[in-house]
Amino acid sequence: MTSSSATLSSSSFSSTSALSSSKFRFKFPSFSRTSSLSSRAKPFTASSSTTTHNISGEIRHCSLSMRRGLAFTATLPFLLPLHEFVDSVAAKAVESGSGQSEYLRIKEEIIKVVTKGKAAGVLRLVFHDAGTYEMDENSGGMNGSIVYELERPENVGLKKSLKVLEKAKKEIEAIQSVSWADMIAVGGAEAVSICGGPKIPVTLDRLDSGEPDPEGKMPEESLDASGLKQCFRRKGFSACCSHFCRTQELVALSGAHTLGSKGFGSPVAFDNSYFKILLEKPWNSSAGMTSMIGLPSDRAIVEDDECLRWITKYADDQNMFFEDFKNAYMKLVNCGAKLKSM
């Protein structure tokens, strides 16, 4: 089967070169590669035994802090090329025929396993799988390679979220094949919806990678808003959008932080609390734990005039935020995706 490229765009961890993980065995139904992975990162696997191994033989000693690890998630929404091609693809989002029944079956099984308490982690999977995309290298993106990358510092805690989706994947594959890339893309959309956010249609037929994406594609937590925008352009975002539009979608995607434990309202409610709290800048207060709310990237965008314009709009209009997040998400889950030939 041939494929076509759609070139679109927290917890602490130990400093050790040999990391342990529980093994979970599964297959990649949409990817037929059979070559040995002995020299690559081991995939997420399913057995109760525990083994110790190196990732690609190159796991380095890590001295990053918990806050540093969280920054990868915080800045990842700024790394997504949003090409015009995706506008037409996402708009079609499995509306009829057998495609619709397959899509509904995937959604049904995901809803059974993704609770509000697990939603933030499942949504984070999307950003970490898609965010490795590099336009100049035409590598990375939404390809399921996250299953090979769970021991990387930026992916700490994602193994639990992948196990949640693995349960649904087993049930689906008793009837039809489904790639990890599709499972994660639909899983993130359902996580948003379950928590009260917009309903997001997602196309299917992404192929899975058989190896990890290159390392070192995430931004530093010390980047200011200008640095984040430059990083965003290097990922190809400026190839299709005006500077004005680029900033708008950058801010909309950062609203994913409304879910989880970063201090932006209820951790299980997808709403516009993130933007309202950004405007309050609680980290400037000396009271209690308010200084721990948000991450450096959150604080950076609220100090930028262009970003502040959209933060203010979304704080005032939740429906606008929902619509813009939905559209940006549909582009996000197609970045770098390789699709089955029709």
Coordinates of C-alpha atoms in Angstrom, one line a residue:
M1 CA 0.0 0.0 0.0
T2 CA 1.5 3.4 -1.0
S3 CA 1.3 6.5 1.0
S4 CA 1.2 10.2 0.3
S5 CA 2.7 12.9 2.6
A6 CA 0.5 15.5 4.0
T7 CA 3.3 17.9 5.0
L8 CA 1.4 19.7 7.7
S9 CA 2.3 20.6 10.5
S10 CA 4.3 16.1 34.8
S11 CA 6.1 14.5 36.8
S12 CA 9.8 14.4 37.7
F13 CA 12.2 12.0 36.1
S14 CA 15.5 10.5 37.2
S15 CA 19.0 11.2 35.8
T16 CA 19.9 7.8 34.5
S17 CA 21.1 6.3 31.3
A18 CA 19.2 3.0 31.7
L19 CA 15.4 3.6 32.1
S20 CA 12.9 0.9 33.2
S21 CA 9.4 0.5 31.6
S22 CA 6.6 -2.0 31.7
K23 CA 6.2 -3.8 28.3
F24 CA 3.0 -3.7 26.3
R25 CA 2.7 -5.6 23.0
F26 CA 0.6 -4.4 20.2
K27 CA 0.8 -4.2 16.4
F28 CA 0.8 -1.4 13.9
P29 CA -1.9 -2.5 11.5
S30 CA -1.3 0.5 9.1
F31 CA 2.4 0.0 8.9
S32 CA 4.0 -3.0 7.3
R33 CA 7.6 -2.6 8.1
T34 CA 9.1 -5.8 9.5
S35 CA 12.8 -4.9 9.9
S36 CA 14.4 -5.3 13.3
L37 CA 14.1 -2.5 15.8
S38 CA 17.0 -3.8 17.8
S39 CA 19.1 -0.7 17.2
R40 CA 16.1 1.7 17.8
A41 CA 14.0 2.7 20.7
K42 CA 11.7 -0.1 22.0
P43 CA 8.0 0.5 21.4
F44 CA 5.4 0.7 24.1
T45 CA 4.6 -3.0 24.8
A46 CA 2.1 -5.1 26.8
S47 CA 3.4 -7.6 29.3
S48 CA 3.6 -7.5 33.0
S49 CA 7.3 -8.1 33.1
T50 CA 9.7 -5.2 33.6
T51 CA 12.9 -4.8 31.6
T52 CA 15.7 -2.2 31.5
H53 CA 17.0 -1.0 28.2
N54 CA 18.5 2.0 26.5
I55 CA 16.6 4.1 23.9
S56 CA 18.5 3.9 20.6
G57 CA 21.6 3.2 22.7
E58 CA 21.9 7.0 23.3
I59 CA 19.9 7.8 26.4
R60 CA 21.8 10.6 28.0
H61 CA 22.0 11.6 31.7
C62 CA 19.3 14.0 32.4
S63 CA 19.4 16.7 35.0
L64 CA 16.3 18.6 34.1
S65 CA 13.8 19.5 36.8
M66 CA 10.0 18.7 36.8
R67 CA 9.3 22.3 35.7
R68 CA 11.7 21.9 32.8
G69 CA 9.9 18.7 31.7
L70 CA 6.5 20.4 31.8
A71 CA 7.9 23.2 29.6
F72 CA 7.9 20.9 26.6
T73 CA 4.2 20.5 26.8
A74 CA 3.8 24.2 27.4
T75 CA 5.7 25.3 24.3
L76 CA 4.7 22.5 22.0
P77 CA 1.5 24.2 20.7
F78 CA 3.8 26.8 19.1
L79 CA 5.5 24.3 16.8
L80 CA 2.8 23.4 14.3
P81 CA 2.8 24.2 10.6
L82 CA -0.7 24.8 9.5
H83 CA -0.8 24.4 5.7
E84 CA -3.7 25.2 3.5
F85 CA -3.9 21.6 2.3
V86 CA -5.3 20.6 5.7
D87 CA -8.2 23.0 5.5
S88 CA -9.9 21.0 2.8
V89 CA -8.8 17.6 4.3
A90 CA -10.1 18.4 7.8
A91 CA -13.4 19.8 6.5
K92 CA -14.3 16.4 5.1
A93 CA -13.6 14.5 8.4
V94 CA -15.3 11.2 7.8
E95 CA -18.9 12.1 7.0
S96 CA -20.3 9.2 5.1
G97 CA -20.1 5.5 4.1
S98 CA -17.9 3.0 5.7
G99 CA -15.6 5.7 6.9
Q100 CA -18.2 7.1 9.1
S101 CA -18.9 3.7 10.8
E102 CA -15.2 3.2 11.4
Y103 CA -14.9 6.7 12.9
L104 CA -17.9 6.2 15.1
R105 CA -16.6 2.9 16.3
I106 CA -13.2 4.4 17.3
K107 CA -15.0 7.2 19.1
E108 CA -17.3 4.8 21.0
E109 CA -14.4 2.7 22.3
I110 CA -12.4 5.8 23.3
I111 CA -15.3 7.3 25.2
K112 CA -15.5 4.1 27.3
V113 CA -11.9 4.5 28.6
V114 CA -11.2 8.2 28.6
T115 CA -12.6 9.8 31.7
K116 CA -12.4 13.5 32.6
G117 CA -9.5 12.7 35.0
K118 CA -7.6 11.1 32.1
A119 CA -8.4 13.7 29.5
A120 CA -5.5 16.0 30.0
G121 CA -2.9 13.2 29.5
V122 CA -4.6 12.0 26.4
L123 CA -4.7 15.5 24.9
R124 CA -1.0 15.9 25.8
L125 CA -0.2 12.8 23.7
V126 CA -1.5 14.6 20.6
F127 CA 0.9 17.6 21.0
H128 CA 3.9 15.4 21.8
D129 CA 3.3 13.1 18.8
A130 CA 2.6 15.9 16.3
G131 CA 5.1 18.4 17.6
T132 CA 8.2 16.6 16.3
Y133 CA 7.4 17.8 12.8
E134 CA 10.2 19.5 10.9
M135 CA 9.3 21.1 7.6
D136 CA 12.8 21.4 6.1
E137 CA 13.6 17.8 6.9
N138 CA 10.0 16.5 6.1
S139 CA 10.3 14.4 9.2
G140 CA 8.2 13.8 12.4
G141 CA 4.6 14.8 12.9
M142 CA 1.4 12.9 13.6
N143 CA 2.7 9.4 13.0
G144 CA 2.3 7.4 16.2
S145 CA 6.1 7.5 16.8
I146 CA 5.4 8.5 20.4
V147 CA 5.1 4.8 21.3
Y148 CA 8.9 4.7 20.7
E149 CA 9.7 7.9 22.6
L150 CA 8.1 7.4 26.0
E151 CA 11.5 7.4 27.9
R152 CA 12.4 10.8 26.6
P153 CA 12.3 13.5 29.3
E154 CA 9.7 15.6 27.6
N155 CA 7.3 12.6 27.5
V156 CA 7.4 11.7 31.2
G157 CA 4.0 10.5 32.3
L158 CA 2.6 9.7 28.8
K159 CA 2.9 6.0 29.2
K160 CA -0.2 6.0 31.4
S161 CA -2.2 7.8 28.8
L162 CA -1.0 5.5 26.0
K163 CA -2.2 2.5 28.1
V164 CA -5.6 4.1 28.4
L165 CA -5.9 4.3 24.6
E166 CA -4.4 0.8 24.2
K167 CA -7.4 -0.7 25.9
A168 CA -9.7 0.9 23.3
K169 CA -7.4 0.0 20.4
K170 CA -7.6 -3.7 21.3
E171 CA -11.4 -3.6 21.2
I172 CA -11.4 -1.8 17.9
E173 CA -8.9 -4.1 16.3
A174 CA -11.1 -7.1 16.9
I175 CA -13.2 -5.6 14.1
Q176 CA -11.0 -3.3 12.1
S177 CA -7.4 -2.1 11.9
V178 CA -6.5 1.3 13.3
S179 CA -3.2 3.1 13.6
W180 CA -1.8 4.7 16.7
A181 CA -1.7 8.0 14.9
D182 CA -5.5 7.8 14.3
M183 CA -6.2 6.6 17.9
I184 CA -4.2 9.5 19.4
A185 CA -5.8 12.1 17.0
V186 CA -9.4 11.0 17.8
G187 CA -8.5 10.4 21.4
G188 CA -7.4 14.0 21.9
A189 CA -10.5 15.3 20.2
E190 CA -12.8 13.2 22.5
A191 CA -10.8 14.3 25.5
V192 CA -11.7 17.9 24.7
S193 CA -15.3 17.1 24.1
I194 CA -15.7 14.9 27.3
C195 CA -14.5 17.9 29.4
G196 CA -17.1 20.3 27.9
G197 CA -15.0 21.6 25.0
P198 CA -16.0 21.8 21.3
K199 CA -16.7 18.7 19.2
I200 CA -13.8 18.2 16.8
P201 CA -14.2 16.0 13.7
V202 CA -11.0 14.1 12.8
T203 CA -10.0 12.4 9.5
L204 CA -8.7 8.9 9.6
D205 CA -6.2 6.8 7.6
R206 CA -2.9 8.0 9.0
L207 CA 0.0 5.6 8.8
D208 CA 2.2 4.7 11.8
S209 CA 5.9 5.1 11.8
G210 CA 8.1 2.1 12.6
E211 CA 10.7 4.1 14.5
P212 CA 11.1 7.1 16.8
D213 CA 11.3 10.6 15.4
P214 CA 14.5 12.6 15.8
E215 CA 15.3 13.9 19.3
G216 CA 15.8 17.5 20.3
K217 CA 12.9 19.1 18.4
M218 CA 11.3 20.8 21.4
P219 CA 11.9 24.5 22.4
E220 CA 13.7 25.7 25.5
E221 CA 11.5 26.8 28.4
S222 CA 13.4 30.1 28.5
L223 CA 12.1 31.3 25.1
D224 CA 10.2 34.6 25.3
A225 CA 7.2 35.2 23.0
S226 CA 9.4 36.5 20.2
G227 CA 11.5 33.3 20.4
L228 CA 8.4 31.1 20.4
K229 CA 7.1 32.9 17.3
Q230 CA 10.4 32.4 15.5
C231 CA 10.4 28.7 16.5
F232 CA 6.9 28.5 15.1
R233 CA 8.0 29.9 11.8
R234 CA 10.8 27.5 11.6
K235 CA 8.3 24.7 11.8
G236 CA 6.6 26.0 8.6
F237 CA 3.7 28.0 10.1
S238 CA 4.5 31.1 8.1
A239 CA 4.3 29.2 4.8
C240 CA 0.6 29.5 4.6
C241 CA -0.6 32.1 7.1
S242 CA -0.2 35.8 7.7
H243 CA 1.6 36.9 10.8
F244 CA -1.7 38.0 12.2
C245 CA -3.3 34.5 11.7
R246 CA -0.2 32.7 13.0
T247 CA -0.4 34.5 16.4
Q248 CA -4.1 33.8 16.7
E249 CA -3.7 30.1 16.3
L250 CA -0.6 30.0 18.5
V251 CA -2.7 31.5 21.3
A252 CA -5.7 29.3 20.6
L253 CA -3.7 26.1 20.8
S254 CA -2.0 27.2 24.0
G255 CA -5.5 27.1 25.5
A256 CA -5.1 23.3 25.8
H257 CA -3.5 24.2 29.2
T258 CA -7.0 24.8 30.5
L259 CA -7.0 21.0 31.2
G260 CA -4.6 19.5 33.7
S261 CA -2.9 20.6 36.9
K262 CA -1.2 23.8 35.8
G263 CA -3.5 25.9 37.9
F264 CA -5.8 27.3 35.3
G265 CA -9.3 26.7 36.7
S266 CA -10.8 23.2 37.1
P267 CA -8.3 20.5 35.8
V268 CA -11.2 18.6 34.2
A269 CA -13.1 21.4 32.5
F270 CA -12.2 22.6 29.0
D271 CA -13.2 26.3 29.0
N272 CA -11.6 29.7 28.7
S273 CA -10.4 29.9 32.3
Y274 CA -6.8 29.7 31.0
F275 CA -7.1 33.1 29.3
K276 CA -9.0 34.7 32.2
I277 CA -6.3 33.6 34.7
L278 CA -3.5 34.7 32.4
L279 CA -4.9 38.2 32.4
E280 CA -4.8 38.2 36.2
K281 CA -1.1 37.2 36.3
P282 CA -1.4 35.4 39.6
W283 CA 2.3 34.5 39.6
N284 CA 3.0 38.1 40.5
S285 CA 1.2 37.6 43.8
S286 CA 3.0 36.7 47.0
A287 CA 0.1 34.8 48.3
G288 CA 0.5 31.0 48.8
M289 CA 1.0 28.8 45.7
T290 CA -0.2 31.4 43.2
S291 CA 3.4 31.9 42.1
M292 CA 3.4 28.3 40.9
I293 CA 0.5 28.8 38.4
G294 CA 1.5 28.4 34.8
L295 CA 4.8 27.9 33.1
P296 CA 7.4 30.3 31.7
S297 CA 5.8 30.0 28.2
D298 CA 2.4 30.9 29.6
R299 CA 3.8 34.0 31.3
A300 CA 5.7 35.0 28.2
I301 CA 2.7 35.1 25.8
V302 CA 0.7 37.4 28.1
E303 CA 3.5 39.9 28.0
D304 CA 3.4 40.1 24.2
D305 CA 1.1 42.7 22.7
E306 CA 0.0 40.5 19.7
C307 CA -0.7 37.5 21.9
L308 CA -2.4 39.6 24.5
R309 CA -4.9 40.7 21.9
W310 CA -6.1 37.2 21.4
I311 CA -5.8 36.2 25.1
T312 CA -8.2 39.1 25.8
K313 CA -10.6 38.1 23.0
Y314 CA -10.8 34.5 24.2
A315 CA -11.2 35.5 27.9
D316 CA -14.2 37.5 26.8
D317 CA -15.7 35.0 24.3
Q318 CA -15.5 31.3 25.0
N319 CA -17.3 30.4 21.8
M320 CA -14.6 32.2 19.7
F321 CA -12.0 30.2 21.6
F322 CA -13.8 27.0 21.0
E323 CA -14.1 27.6 17.2
D324 CA -10.5 28.7 16.8
F325 CA -9.2 25.8 18.9
K326 CA -11.2 23.3 16.9
N327 CA -9.9 24.6 13.6
A328 CA -6.3 24.7 14.8
Y329 CA -6.6 21.2 16.3
M330 CA -7.8 19.7 13.0
K331 CA -4.7 21.1 11.4
L332 CA -2.4 20.0 14.2
V333 CA -3.4 16.3 13.8
N334 CA -2.5 16.3 10.1
C335 CA 1.0 17.9 10.5
G336 CA 3.5 15.5 8.9
A337 CA 0.9 12.8 8.6
K338 CA 1.4 10.1 5.9
L339 CA -2.0 8.8 4.7
K340 CA -3.1 5.6 3.2
S341 CA -3.7 5.7 -0.5
M342 CA -7.4 5.7 -1.4

